[in-house]
PDB file of N, CA and C in Angstrom:
ATOM      1  N   MET A  23      74.134  41.598 101.615  1.00 81.00           N
ATOM      2  CA  MET A  23      74.704  41.805 102.925  1.00 81.00           C
ATOM      3  C   MET A  23      74.720  40.512 103.741  1.00 81.00           C
ATOM      4  N   ARG A  24      73.960  39.547 103.351  1.00 87.00           N
ATOM      5  CA  ARG A  24      73.904  38.295 104.104  1.00 87.00           C
ATOM      6  C   ARG A  24      74.802  37.212 103.525  1.00 87.00           C
ATOM      7  N   ASN A  25      75.415  37.475 102.387  1.00 89.00           N
ATOM      8  CA  ASN A  25      76.219  36.467 101.717  1.00 89.00           C
ATOM      9  C   ASN A  25      77.584  36.332 102.394  1.00 89.00           C
ATOM     10  N   PRO A  26      77.924  35.140 102.927  1.00 88.00           N
ATOM     11  CA  PRO A  26      79.210  34.956 103.602  1.00 88.00           C
ATOM     12  C   PRO A  26      80.411  34.990 102.661  1.00 88.00           C
ATOM     13  N   LEU A  27      80.176  35.051 101.355  1.00 89.00           N
ATOM     14  CA  LEU A  27      81.292  35.187 100.421  1.00 89.00           C
ATOM     15  C   LEU A  27      82.072  36.474 100.666  1.00 89.00           C
ATOM     16  N   TYR A  28      81.384  37.519 101.180  1.00 92.00           N
ATOM     17  CA  TYR A  28      82.039  38.794 101.441  1.00 92.00           C
ATOM     18  C   TYR A  28      83.171  38.655 102.462  1.00 92.00           C
ATOM     19  N   CYS A  29      83.026  37.743 103.421  1.00 92.00           N
ATOM     20  CA  CYS A  29      84.066  37.573 104.446  1.00 92.00           C
ATOM     21  C   CYS A  29      84.975  36.380 104.146  1.00 92.00           C
ATOM     22  N   GLY A  30      84.922  35.865 102.914  1.00 91.00           N
ATOM     23  CA  GLY A  30      85.844  34.811 102.511  1.00 91.00           C
ATOM     24  C   GLY A  30      85.374  33.400 102.773  1.00 91.00           C
ATOM     25  N   LYS A  31      84.119  33.206 103.112  1.00 92.00           N
ATOM     26  CA  LYS A  31      83.589  31.869 103.415  1.00 92.00           C
ATOM     27  C   LYS A  31      82.732  31.365 102.254  1.00 92.00           C
ATOM     28  N   ILE A  32      82.796  30.062 102.016  1.00 92.00           N
ATOM     29  CA  ILE A  32      81.903  29.440 101.036  1.00 92.00           C
ATOM     30  C   ILE A  32      81.179  28.289 101.728  1.00 92.00           C
ATOM     31  N   PHE A  33      79.994  27.967 101.225  1.00 91.00           N
ATOM     32  CA  PHE A  33      79.177  26.911 101.822  1.00 91.00           C
ATOM     33  C   PHE A  33      79.357  25.622 101.030  1.00 91.00           C
ATOM     34  N   ILE A  34      79.690  24.566 101.744  1.00 91.00           N
ATOM     35  CA  ILE A  34      79.780  23.229 101.157  1.00 91.00           C
ATOM     36  C   ILE A  34      78.472  22.522 101.507  1.00 91.00           C
ATOM     37  N   PRO A  35      77.650  22.196 100.502  1.00 92.00           N
ATOM     38  CA  PRO A  35      76.345  21.580 100.799  1.00 92.00           C
ATOM     39  C   PRO A  35      76.499  20.160 101.353  1.00 92.00           C
ATOM     40  N   PRO A  36      75.473  19.661 102.024  1.00 92.00           N
ATOM     41  CA  PRO A  36      75.535  18.292 102.569  1.00 92.00           C
ATOM     42  C   PRO A  36      75.694  17.265 101.435  1.00 92.00           C
ATOM     43  N   TYR A  37      76.461  16.228 101.724  1.00 91.00           N
ATOM     44  CA  TYR A  37      76.692  15.171 100.737  1.00 91.00           C
ATOM     45  C   TYR A  37      76.652  13.834 101.457  1.00 91.00           C
ATOM     46  N   LYS A  38      75.756  12.976 101.042  1.00 89.00           N
ATOM     47  CA  LYS A  38      75.541  11.655 101.650  1.00 89.00           C
ATOM     48  C   LYS A  38      75.377  11.781 103.153  1.00 89.00           C
ATOM     49  N   GLU A  39      76.306  11.266 103.949  1.00 90.00           N
ATOM     50  CA  GLU A  39      76.209  11.270 105.417  1.00 90.00           C
ATOM     51  C   GLU A  39      76.806  12.520 106.056  1.00 90.00           C
ATOM     52  N   GLU A  40      77.463  13.389 105.294  1.00 89.00           N
ATOM     53  CA  GLU A  40      78.130  14.571 105.848  1.00 89.00           C
ATOM     54  C   GLU A  40      77.162  15.748 105.934  1.00 89.00           C
ATOM     55  N   ASN A  41      77.390  16.581 106.903  1.00 92.00           N
ATOM     56  CA  ASN A  41      76.603  17.804 107.058  1.00 92.00           C
ATOM     57  C   ASN A  41      77.205  18.911 106.200  1.00 92.00           C
ATOM     58  N   GLY A  42      76.395  19.891 105.856  1.00 91.00           N
ATOM     59  CA  GLY A  42      76.901  21.068 105.160  1.00 91.00           C
ATOM     60  C   GLY A  42      77.645  21.966 106.131  1.00 91.00           C
ATOM     61  N   CYS A  43      78.606  22.728 105.610  1.00 91.00           N
ATOM     62  CA  CYS A  43      79.375  23.619 106.488  1.00 91.00           C
ATOM     63  C   CYS A  43      79.984  24.754 105.673  1.00 91.00           C
ATOM     64  N   PHE A  44      80.434  25.780 106.395  1.00 89.00           N
ATOM     65  CA  PHE A  44      81.150  26.894 105.779  1.00 89.00           C
ATOM     66  C   PHE A  44      82.641  26.646 105.943  1.00 89.00           C
ATOM     67  N   VAL A  45      83.398  26.890 104.877  1.00 92.00           N
ATOM     68  CA  VAL A  45      84.852  26.751 104.925  1.00 92.00           C
ATOM     69  C   VAL A  45      85.473  28.005 104.335  1.00 92.00           C
ATOM     70  N   LYS A  46      86.738  28.220 104.658  1.00 92.00           N
ATOM     71  CA  LYS A  46      87.458  29.370 104.125  1.00 92.00           C
ATOM     72  C   LYS A  46      87.707  29.146 102.638  1.00 92.00           C
ATOM     73  N   GLY A  47      87.330  30.137 101.828  1.00 91.00           N
ATOM     74  CA  GLY A  47      87.510  30.047 100.384  1.00 91.00           C
ATOM     75  C   GLY A  47      88.915  30.449  99.972  1.00 91.00           C
ATOM     76  N   GLN A  48      89.208  30.276  98.706  1.00 92.00           N
ATOM     77  CA  GLN A  48      90.518  30.645  98.178  1.00 92.00           C
ATOM     78  C   GLN A  48      90.570  32.115  97.780  1.00 92.00           C
ATOM     79  N   HIS A  49      89.412  32.752  97.709  1.00 91.00           N
ATOM     80  CA  HIS A  49      89.378  34.158  97.317  1.00 91.00           C
ATOM     81  C   HIS A  49      89.698  35.059  98.505  1.00 91.00           C
ATOM     82  N   GLU A  50      90.128  36.277  98.208  1.00 93.00           N
ATOM     83  CA  GLU A  50      90.452  37.244  99.255  1.00 93.00           C
ATOM     84  C   GLU A  50      89.156  37.873  99.771  1.00 93.00           C
ATOM     85  N   PRO A  51      88.944  37.866 101.089  1.00 92.00           N
ATOM     86  CA  PRO A  51      87.697  38.440 101.629  1.00 92.00           C
ATOM     87  C   PRO A  51      87.658  39.952 101.439  1.00 92.00           C
ATOM     88  N   LEU A  52      86.457  40.468 101.208  1.00 93.00           N
ATOM     89  CA  LEU A  52      86.280  41.914 101.073  1.00 93.00           C
ATOM     90  C   LEU A  52      86.194  42.596 102.429  1.00 93.00           C
ATOM     91  N   ILE A  53      85.639  41.891 103.427  1.00 93.00           N
ATOM     92  CA  ILE A  53      85.524  42.421 104.784  1.00 93.00           C
ATOM     93  C   ILE A  53      85.950  41.338 105.768  1.00 93.00           C
ATOM     94  N   SER A  54      86.242  41.752 107.000  1.00 93.00           N
ATOM     95  CA  SER A  54      86.644  40.782 108.024  1.00 93.00           C
ATOM     96  C   SER A  54      85.420  40.013 108.538  1.00 93.00           C
ATOM     97  N   GLU A  55      85.678  38.893 109.186  1.00 91.00           N
ATOM     98  CA  GLU A  55      84.584  38.093 109.745  1.00 91.00           C
ATOM     99  C   GLU A  55      83.867  38.848 110.857  1.00 91.00           C
ATOM    100  N   LYS A  56      84.604  39.657 111.610  1.00 92.00           N
ATOM    101  CA  LYS A  56      83.994  40.429 112.691  1.00 92.00           C
ATOM    102  C   LYS A  56      83.000  41.448 112.134  1.00 92.00           C
ATOM    103  N   ILE A  57      83.391  42.155 111.072  1.00 91.00           N
ATOM    104  CA  ILE A  57      82.485  43.128 110.462  1.00 91.00           C
ATOM    105  C   ILE A  57      81.258  42.414 109.906  1.00 91.00           C
ATOM    106  N   PHE A  58      81.461  41.259 109.275  1.00 92.00           N
ATOM    107  CA  PHE A  58      80.336  40.488 108.736  1.00 92.00           C
ATOM    108  C   PHE A  58      79.381  40.087 109.862  1.00 92.00           C
ATOM    109  N   ALA A  59      79.919  39.623 110.983  1.00 90.00           N
ATOM    110  CA  ALA A  59      79.084  39.220 112.120  1.00 90.00           C
ATOM    111  C   ALA A  59      78.339  40.423 112.707  1.00 90.00           C
ATOM    112  N   ASP A  60      79.013  41.580 112.792  1.00 88.00           N
ATOM    113  CA  ASP A  60      78.361  42.788 113.303  1.00 88.00           C
ATOM    114  C   ASP A  60      77.200  43.211 112.411  1.00 88.00           C
ATOM    115  N   VAL A  61      77.399  43.133 111.089  1.00 88.00           N
ATOM    116  CA  VAL A  61      76.333  43.495 110.150  1.00 88.00           C
ATOM    117  C   VAL A  61      75.154  42.541 110.304  1.00 88.00           C
ATOM    118  N   GLN A  62      75.431  41.261 110.488  1.00 88.00           N
ATOM    119  CA  GLN A  62      74.347  40.293 110.656  1.00 88.00           C
ATOM    120  C   GLN A  62      73.558  40.585 111.926  1.00 88.00           C
ATOM    121  N   ASP A  63      74.266  40.960 113.004  1.00 86.00           N
ATOM    122  CA  ASP A  63      73.579  41.315 114.249  1.00 86.00           C
ATOM    123  C   ASP A  63      72.669  42.521 114.049  1.00 86.00           C
ATOM    124  N   ILE A  64      73.151  43.520 113.326  1.00 84.00           N
ATOM    125  CA  ILE A  64      72.347  44.722 113.082  1.00 84.00           C
ATOM    126  C   ILE A  64      71.133  44.376 112.226  1.00 84.00           C
ATOM    127  N   LEU A  65      71.342  43.586 111.172  1.00 86.00           N
ATOM    128  CA  LEU A  65      70.231  43.220 110.289  1.00 86.00           C
ATOM    129  C   LEU A  65      69.183  42.370 111.009  1.00 86.00           C
ATOM    130  N   ASP A  66      69.623  41.562 111.965  1.00 86.00           N
ATOM    131  CA  ASP A  66      68.701  40.718 112.715  1.00 86.00           C
ATOM    132  C   ASP A  66      68.058  41.444 113.893  1.00 86.00           C
ATOM    133  N   GLY A  67      68.470  42.692 114.133  1.00 82.00           N
ATOM    134  CA  GLY A  67      67.897  43.472 115.220  1.00 82.00           C
ATOM    135  C   GLY A  67      68.483  43.158 116.578  1.00 82.00           C
ATOM    136  N   ARG A  68      69.631  42.471 116.630  1.00 79.00           N
ATOM    137  CA  ARG A  68      70.232  42.114 117.920  1.00 79.00           C
ATOM    138  C   ARG A  68      71.190  43.187 118.417  1.00 79.00           C
ATOM    139  N   LYS A  69      71.517  44.127 117.587  1.00 72.00           N
ATOM    140  CA  LYS A  69      72.486  45.138 117.978  1.00 72.00           C
ATOM    141  C   LYS A  69      71.913  46.509 117.662  1.00 72.00           C
ATOM    142  N   ARG A  70      72.121  47.425 118.571  1.00 70.00           N
ATOM    143  CA  ARG A  70      71.624  48.774 118.381  1.00 70.00           C
ATOM    144  C   ARG A  70      72.525  49.524 117.406  1.00 70.00           C
ATOM    145  N   ILE A  71      71.927  50.238 116.496  1.00 65.00           N
ATOM    146  CA  ILE A  71      72.694  51.040 115.549  1.00 65.00           C
ATOM    147  C   ILE A  71      73.064  52.348 116.243  1.00 65.00           C
ATOM    148  N   VAL A  72      74.344  52.632 116.313  1.00 69.00           N
ATOM    149  CA  VAL A  72      74.823  53.851 116.948  1.00 69.00           C
ATOM    150  C   VAL A  72      75.028  54.893 115.867  1.00 69.00           C
ATOM    151  N   LYS A  73      74.275  55.972 115.972  1.00 68.00           N
ATOM    152  CA  LYS A  73      74.394  57.048 114.998  1.00 68.00           C
ATOM    153  C   LYS A  73      75.407  58.061 115.509  1.00 68.00           C
ATOM    154  N   PRO A  74      76.278  58.553 114.644  1.00 66.00           N
ATOM    155  CA  PRO A  74      77.251  59.545 115.099  1.00 66.00           C
ATOM    156  C   PRO A  74      76.571  60.860 115.460  1.00 66.00           C
ATOM    157  N   LYS A  75      77.059  61.472 116.506  1.00 61.00           N
ATOM    158  CA  LYS A  75      76.521  62.748 116.936  1.00 61.00           C
ATOM    159  C   LYS A  75      77.265  63.846 116.190  1.00 61.00           C
ATOM    160  N   ILE A  76      76.538  64.555 115.370  1.00 58.00           N
ATOM    161  CA  ILE A  76      77.147  65.634 114.594  1.00 58.00           C
ATOM    162  C   ILE A  76      76.499  66.933 115.026  1.00 58.00           C
ATOM    163  N   VAL A  77      77.305  67.777 115.638  1.00 61.00           N
ATOM    164  CA  VAL A  77      76.819  69.075 116.072  1.00 61.00           C
ATOM    165  C   VAL A  77      77.666  70.126 115.380  1.00 61.00           C
ATOM    166  N   ALA A  78      77.050  70.878 114.512  1.00 61.00           N
ATOM    167  CA  ALA A  78      77.770  71.920 113.793  1.00 61.00           C
ATOM    168  C   ALA A  78      77.230  73.276 114.242  1.00 61.00           C
ATOM    169  N   MET A  79      78.116  74.091 114.753  1.00 68.00           N
ATOM    170  CA  MET A  79      77.718  75.433 115.164  1.00 68.00           C
ATOM    171  C   MET A  79      78.292  76.417 114.156  1.00 68.00           C
ATOM    172  N   ASP A  80      77.490  77.372 113.780  1.00 78.00           N
ATOM    173  CA  ASP A  80      77.949  78.379 112.827  1.00 78.00           C
ATOM    174  C   ASP A  80      79.096  79.212 113.399  1.00 78.00           C
ATOM    175  N   ASN A  81      79.132  79.368 114.717  1.00 79.00           N
ATOM    176  CA  ASN A  81      80.172  80.191 115.341  1.00 79.00           C
ATOM    177  C   ASN A  81      81.491  79.443 115.526  1.00 79.00           C
ATOM    178  N   LEU A  82      81.483  78.125 115.374  1.00 80.00           N
ATOM    179  CA  LEU A  82      82.701  77.324 115.530  1.00 80.00           C
ATOM    180  C   LEU A  82      82.868  76.394 114.317  1.00 80.00           C
ATOM    181  N   PRO A  83      83.079  76.953 113.132  1.00 81.00           N
ATOM    182  CA  PRO A  83      83.115  76.112 111.933  1.00 81.00           C
ATOM    183  C   PRO A  83      84.350  75.217 111.828  1.00 81.00           C
ATOM    184  N   LEU A  84      85.412  75.530 112.542  1.00 80.00           N
ATOM    185  CA  LEU A  84      86.646  74.757 112.431  1.00 80.00           C
ATOM    186  C   LEU A  84      86.817  73.709 113.516  1.00 80.00           C
ATOM    187  N   ARG A  85      85.788  73.525 114.335  1.00 75.00           N
ATOM    188  CA  ARG A  85      85.872  72.526 115.389  1.00 75.00           C
ATOM    189  C   ARG A  85      86.066  71.148 114.766  1.00 75.00           C
ATOM    190  N   SER A  86      86.973  70.372 115.302  1.00 71.00           N
ATOM    191  CA  SER A  86      87.351  69.039 114.825  1.00 71.00           C
ATOM    192  C   SER A  86      88.188  69.070 113.555  1.00 71.00           C
ATOM    193  N   PHE A  87      88.583  70.246 113.104  1.00 78.00           N
ATOM    194  CA  PHE A  87      89.478  70.339 111.957  1.00 78.00           C
ATOM    195  C   PHE A  87      90.843  70.893 112.357  1.00 78.00           C
ATOM    196  N   LEU A  88      90.895  71.636 113.447  1.00 81.00           N
ATOM    197  CA  LEU A  88      92.148  72.206 113.929  1.00 81.00           C
ATOM    198  C   LEU A  88      92.821  71.258 114.908  1.00 81.00           C
ATOM    199  N   LYS A  89      94.156  71.297 114.945  1.00 82.00           N
ATOM    200  CA  LYS A  89      94.909  70.476 115.888  1.00 82.00           C
ATOM    201  C   LYS A  89      95.598  71.362 116.918  1.00 82.00           C
ATOM    202  N   CYS A  90      95.715  70.843 118.122  1.00 81.00           N
ATOM    203  CA  CYS A  90      96.379  71.556 119.204  1.00 81.00           C
ATOM    204  C   CYS A  90      97.858  71.703 118.858  1.00 81.00           C
ATOM    205  N   PRO A  91      98.419  72.899 119.009  1.00 78.00           N
ATOM    206  CA  PRO A  91      99.836  73.075 118.692  1.00 78.00           C
ATOM    207  C   PRO A  91     100.776  72.362 119.674  1.00 78.00           C
ATOM    208  N   LYS A  92     100.275  72.027 120.864  1.00 79.00           N
ATOM    209  CA  LYS A  92     101.120  71.359 121.854  1.00 79.00           C
ATOM    210  C   LYS A  92     101.087  69.840 121.743  1.00 79.00           C
ATOM    211  N   CYS A  93      99.878  69.257 121.683  1.00 81.00           N
ATOM    212  CA  CYS A  93      99.775  67.796 121.715  1.00 81.00           C
ATOM    213  C   CYS A  93      99.278  67.190 120.405  1.00 81.00           C
ATOM    214  N   LYS A  94      98.912  68.019 119.431  1.00 80.00           N
ATOM    215  CA  LYS A  94      98.481  67.578 118.101  1.00 80.00           C
ATOM    216  C   LYS A  94      97.150  66.832 118.090  1.00 80.00           C
ATOM    217  N   ARG A  95      96.341  66.966 119.140  1.00 81.00           N
ATOM    218  CA  ARG A  95      94.999  66.373 119.155  1.00 81.00           C
ATOM    219  C   ARG A  95      94.013  67.376 118.579  1.00 81.00           C
ATOM    220  N   MET A  96      92.830  66.886 118.224  1.00 81.00           N
ATOM    221  CA  MET A  96      91.810  67.757 117.644  1.00 81.00           C
ATOM    222  C   MET A  96      91.285  68.752 118.677  1.00 81.00           C
ATOM    223  N   LEU A  97      90.991  69.961 118.203  1.00 80.00           N
ATOM    224  CA  LEU A  97      90.440  70.991 119.070  1.00 80.00           C
ATOM    225  C   LEU A  97      88.924  70.951 119.018  1.00 80.00           C
ATOM    226  N   THR A  98      88.322  71.354 120.110  1.00 80.00           N
ATOM    227  CA  THR A  98      86.879  71.503 120.173  1.00 80.00           C
ATOM    228  C   THR A  98      86.593  72.970 120.453  1.00 80.00           C
ATOM    229  N   GLY A  99      85.358  73.347 120.526  1.00 80.00           N
ATOM    230  CA  GLY A  99      85.020  74.739 120.752  1.00 80.00           C
ATOM    231  C   GLY A  99      83.995  74.890 121.850  1.00 80.00           C
ATOM    232  N   SER A 100      83.992  76.065 122.455  1.00 80.00           N
ATOM    233  CA  SER A 100      83.048  76.357 123.520  1.00 80.00           C
ATOM    234  C   SER A 100      82.645  77.818 123.443  1.00 80.00           C
ATOM    235  N   ALA A 101      81.604  78.153 124.189  1.00 82.00           N
ATOM    236  CA  ALA A 101      81.143  79.537 124.273  1.00 82.00           C
ATOM    237  C   ALA A 101      81.160  79.969 125.731  1.00 82.00           C
ATOM    238  N   SER A 102      81.504  81.221 125.947  1.00 84.00           N
ATOM    239  CA  SER A 102      81.460  81.806 127.284  1.00 84.00           C
ATOM    240  C   SER A 102      80.573  83.045 127.226  1.00 84.00           C
ATOM    241  N   LYS A 103      79.842  83.242 128.295  1.00 86.00           N
ATOM    242  CA  LYS A 103      78.967  84.404 128.365  1.00 86.00           C
ATOM    243  C   LYS A 103      79.699  85.529 129.086  1.00 86.00           C
ATOM    244  N   GLY A 104      79.766  86.690 128.452  1.00 85.00           N
ATOM    245  CA  GLY A 104      80.446  87.846 129.035  1.00 85.00           C
ATOM    246  C   GLY A 104      79.550  88.615 129.983  1.00 85.00           C
ATOM    247  N   LYS A 105      80.090  89.717 130.557  1.00 87.00           N
ATOM    248  CA  LYS A 105      79.351  90.541 131.521  1.00 87.00           C
ATOM    249  C   LYS A 105      78.080  91.137 130.928  1.00 87.00           C
ATOM    250  N   MET A 106      78.147  91.503 129.667  1.00 88.00           N
ATOM    251  CA  MET A 106      77.015  92.163 129.015  1.00 88.00           C
ATOM    252  C   MET A 106      76.019  91.164 128.404  1.00 88.00           C
ATOM    253  N   GLY A 107      76.239  89.867 128.609  1.00 87.00           N
ATOM    254  CA  GLY A 107      75.317  88.869 128.095  1.00 87.00           C
ATOM    255  C   GLY A 107      75.664  88.356 126.707  1.00 87.00           C
ATOM    256  N   ASN A 108      76.755  88.878 126.141  1.00 87.00           N
ATOM    257  CA  ASN A 108      77.193  88.405 124.827  1.00 87.00           C
ATOM    258  C   ASN A 108      77.969  87.101 124.986  1.00 87.00           C
ATOM    259  N   TYR A 109      77.897  86.264 123.976  1.00 84.00           N
ATOM    260  CA  TYR A 109      78.651  85.019 123.997  1.00 84.00           C
ATOM    261  C   TYR A 109      79.925  85.185 123.191  1.00 84.00           C
ATOM    262  N   TYR A 110      81.032  84.653 123.735  1.00 83.00           N
ATOM    263  CA  TYR A 110      82.324  84.674 123.072  1.00 83.00           C
ATOM    264  C   TYR A 110      82.736  83.234 122.822  1.00 83.00           C
ATOM    265  N   TYR A 111      83.112  82.952 121.607  1.00 83.00           N
ATOM    266  CA  TYR A 111      83.440  81.586 121.203  1.00 83.00           C
ATOM    267  C   TYR A 111      84.950  81.437 121.089  1.00 83.00           C
ATOM    268  N   TYR A 112      85.447  80.276 121.517  1.00 81.00           N
ATOM    269  CA  TYR A 112      86.879  80.006 121.434  1.00 81.00           C
ATOM    270  C   TYR A 112      87.110  78.522 121.233  1.00 81.00           C
ATOM    271  N   TYR A 113      88.269  78.212 120.708  1.00 81.00           N
ATOM    272  CA  TYR A 113      88.680  76.822 120.510  1.00 81.00           C
ATOM    273  C   TYR A 113      89.619  76.434 121.644  1.00 81.00           C
ATOM    274  N   HIS A 114      89.544  75.164 122.065  1.00 80.00           N
ATOM    275  CA  HIS A 114      90.442  74.686 123.102  1.00 80.00           C
ATOM    276  C   HIS A 114      90.707  73.209 122.904  1.00 80.00           C
ATOM    277  N   CYS A 115      91.772  72.740 123.523  1.00 80.00           N
ATOM    278  CA  CYS A 115      92.157  71.338 123.411  1.00 80.00           C
ATOM    279  C   CYS A 115      91.210  70.501 124.260  1.00 80.00           C
ATOM    280  N   SER A 116      90.860  69.337 123.750  1.00 73.00           N
ATOM    281  CA  SER A 116      89.941  68.471 124.479  1.00 73.00           C
ATOM    282  C   SER A 116      90.661  67.557 125.454  1.00 73.00           C
ATOM    283  N   SER A 117      91.970  67.730 125.594  1.00 74.00           N
ATOM    284  CA  SER A 117      92.753  66.883 126.488  1.00 74.00           C
ATOM    285  C   SER A 117      93.412  67.716 127.582  1.00 74.00           C
ATOM    286  N   PRO A 118      92.700  67.993 128.679  1.00 66.00           N
ATOM    287  CA  PRO A 118      93.303  68.783 129.746  1.00 66.00           C
ATOM    288  C   PRO A 118      94.428  68.041 130.456  1.00 66.00           C
ATOM    289  N   ALA A 119      94.458  66.719 130.371  1.00 65.00           N
ATOM    290  CA  ALA A 119      95.517  65.952 131.030  1.00 65.00           C
ATOM    291  C   ALA A 119      96.879  66.256 130.427  1.00 65.00           C
ATOM    292  N   GLU A 120      96.906  66.604 129.148  1.00 64.00           N
ATOM    293  CA  GLU A 120      98.168  66.907 128.473  1.00 64.00           C
ATOM    294  C   GLU A 120      98.698  68.281 128.863  1.00 64.00           C
ATOM    295  N   HIS A 121      97.812  69.178 129.305  1.00 63.00           N
ATOM    296  CA  HIS A 121      98.206  70.563 129.550  1.00 63.00           C
ATOM    297  C   HIS A 121      98.030  70.971 131.006  1.00 63.00           C
ATOM    298  N   GLY A 122      97.931  70.051 131.903  1.00 55.00           N
ATOM    299  CA  GLY A 122      97.709  70.380 133.304  1.00 55.00           C
ATOM    300  C   GLY A 122      96.221  70.368 133.605  1.00 55.00           C
ATOM    301  N   SER A 123      95.839  70.992 134.703  1.00 45.00           N
ATOM    302  CA  SER A 123      94.436  70.939 135.109  1.00 45.00           C
ATOM    303  C   SER A 123      93.552  71.883 134.298  1.00 45.00           C
ATOM    304  N   LYS A 124      94.136  72.937 133.720  1.00 51.00           N
ATOM    305  CA  LYS A 124      93.340  73.884 132.940  1.00 51.00           C
ATOM    306  C   LYS A 124      93.413  73.537 131.460  1.00 51.00           C
ATOM    307  N   GLN A 125      92.357  73.833 130.766  1.00 50.00           N
ATOM    308  CA  GLN A 125      92.354  73.625 129.324  1.00 50.00           C
ATOM    309  C   GLN A 125      93.022  74.816 128.651  1.00 50.00           C
ATOM    310  N   THR A 126      93.745  74.540 127.583  1.00 48.00           N
ATOM    311  CA  THR A 126      94.442  75.586 126.853  1.00 48.00           C
ATOM    312  C   THR A 126      93.470  76.274 125.901  1.00 48.00           C
ATOM    313  N   ARG A 127      93.366  77.573 126.023  1.00 52.00           N
ATOM    314  CA  ARG A 127      92.514  78.321 125.127  1.00 52.00           C
ATOM    315  C   ARG A 127      93.371  78.935 124.038  1.00 52.00           C
ATOM    316  N   LEU A 128      92.888  78.900 122.842  1.00 51.00           N
ATOM    317  CA  LEU A 128      93.588  79.529 121.744  1.00 51.00           C
ATOM    318  C   LEU A 128      92.907  80.844 121.454  1.00 51.00           C
ATOM    319  N   THR A 129      93.642  81.923 121.615  1.00 51.00           N
ATOM    320  CA  THR A 129      93.048  83.227 121.384  1.00 51.00           C
ATOM    321  C   THR A 129      93.325  83.710 119.969  1.00 51.00           C
ATOM    322  N   ARG A 130      94.360  83.172 119.345  1.00 51.00           N
ATOM    323  CA  ARG A 130      94.711  83.597 117.995  1.00 51.00           C
ATOM    324  C   ARG A 130      95.054  82.378 117.162  1.00 51.00           C
ATOM    325  N   LEU A 131      94.481  82.292 115.997  1.00 49.00           N
ATOM    326  CA  LEU A 131      94.807  81.179 115.096  1.00 49.00           C
ATOM    327  C   LEU A 131      95.908  81.640 114.165  1.00 49.00           C
ATOM    328  N   SER A 132      96.957  80.820 114.079  1.00 44.00           N
ATOM    329  CA  SER A 132      98.060  81.213 113.203  1.00 44.00           C
ATOM    330  C   SER A 132      98.157  80.315 112.011  1.00 44.00           C
TER     331      SER A 132
END
């Protein structure tokens, strides 16, 4: 992970009065220089590792897999508490700006 060959760089060692340096190699890089620099920051402890937040609810198994029929963005899910204390789950678009001030609720999946 520390080898700069991955981003297309090779090291030219010092020779006589010249300093050593990294130069662009003739090979095709496997990753970009930015990704290489980000990995080095993480390995050196200078950058916080951001872990993805994964929340899976048994009542909303299709969340993030369905697309809104109007704007084609991913749907999310929510629960509402009814009069009798029961929870009702539904999918809705996560972009209320596309559908006005109210979020679109999907009552039937087709």
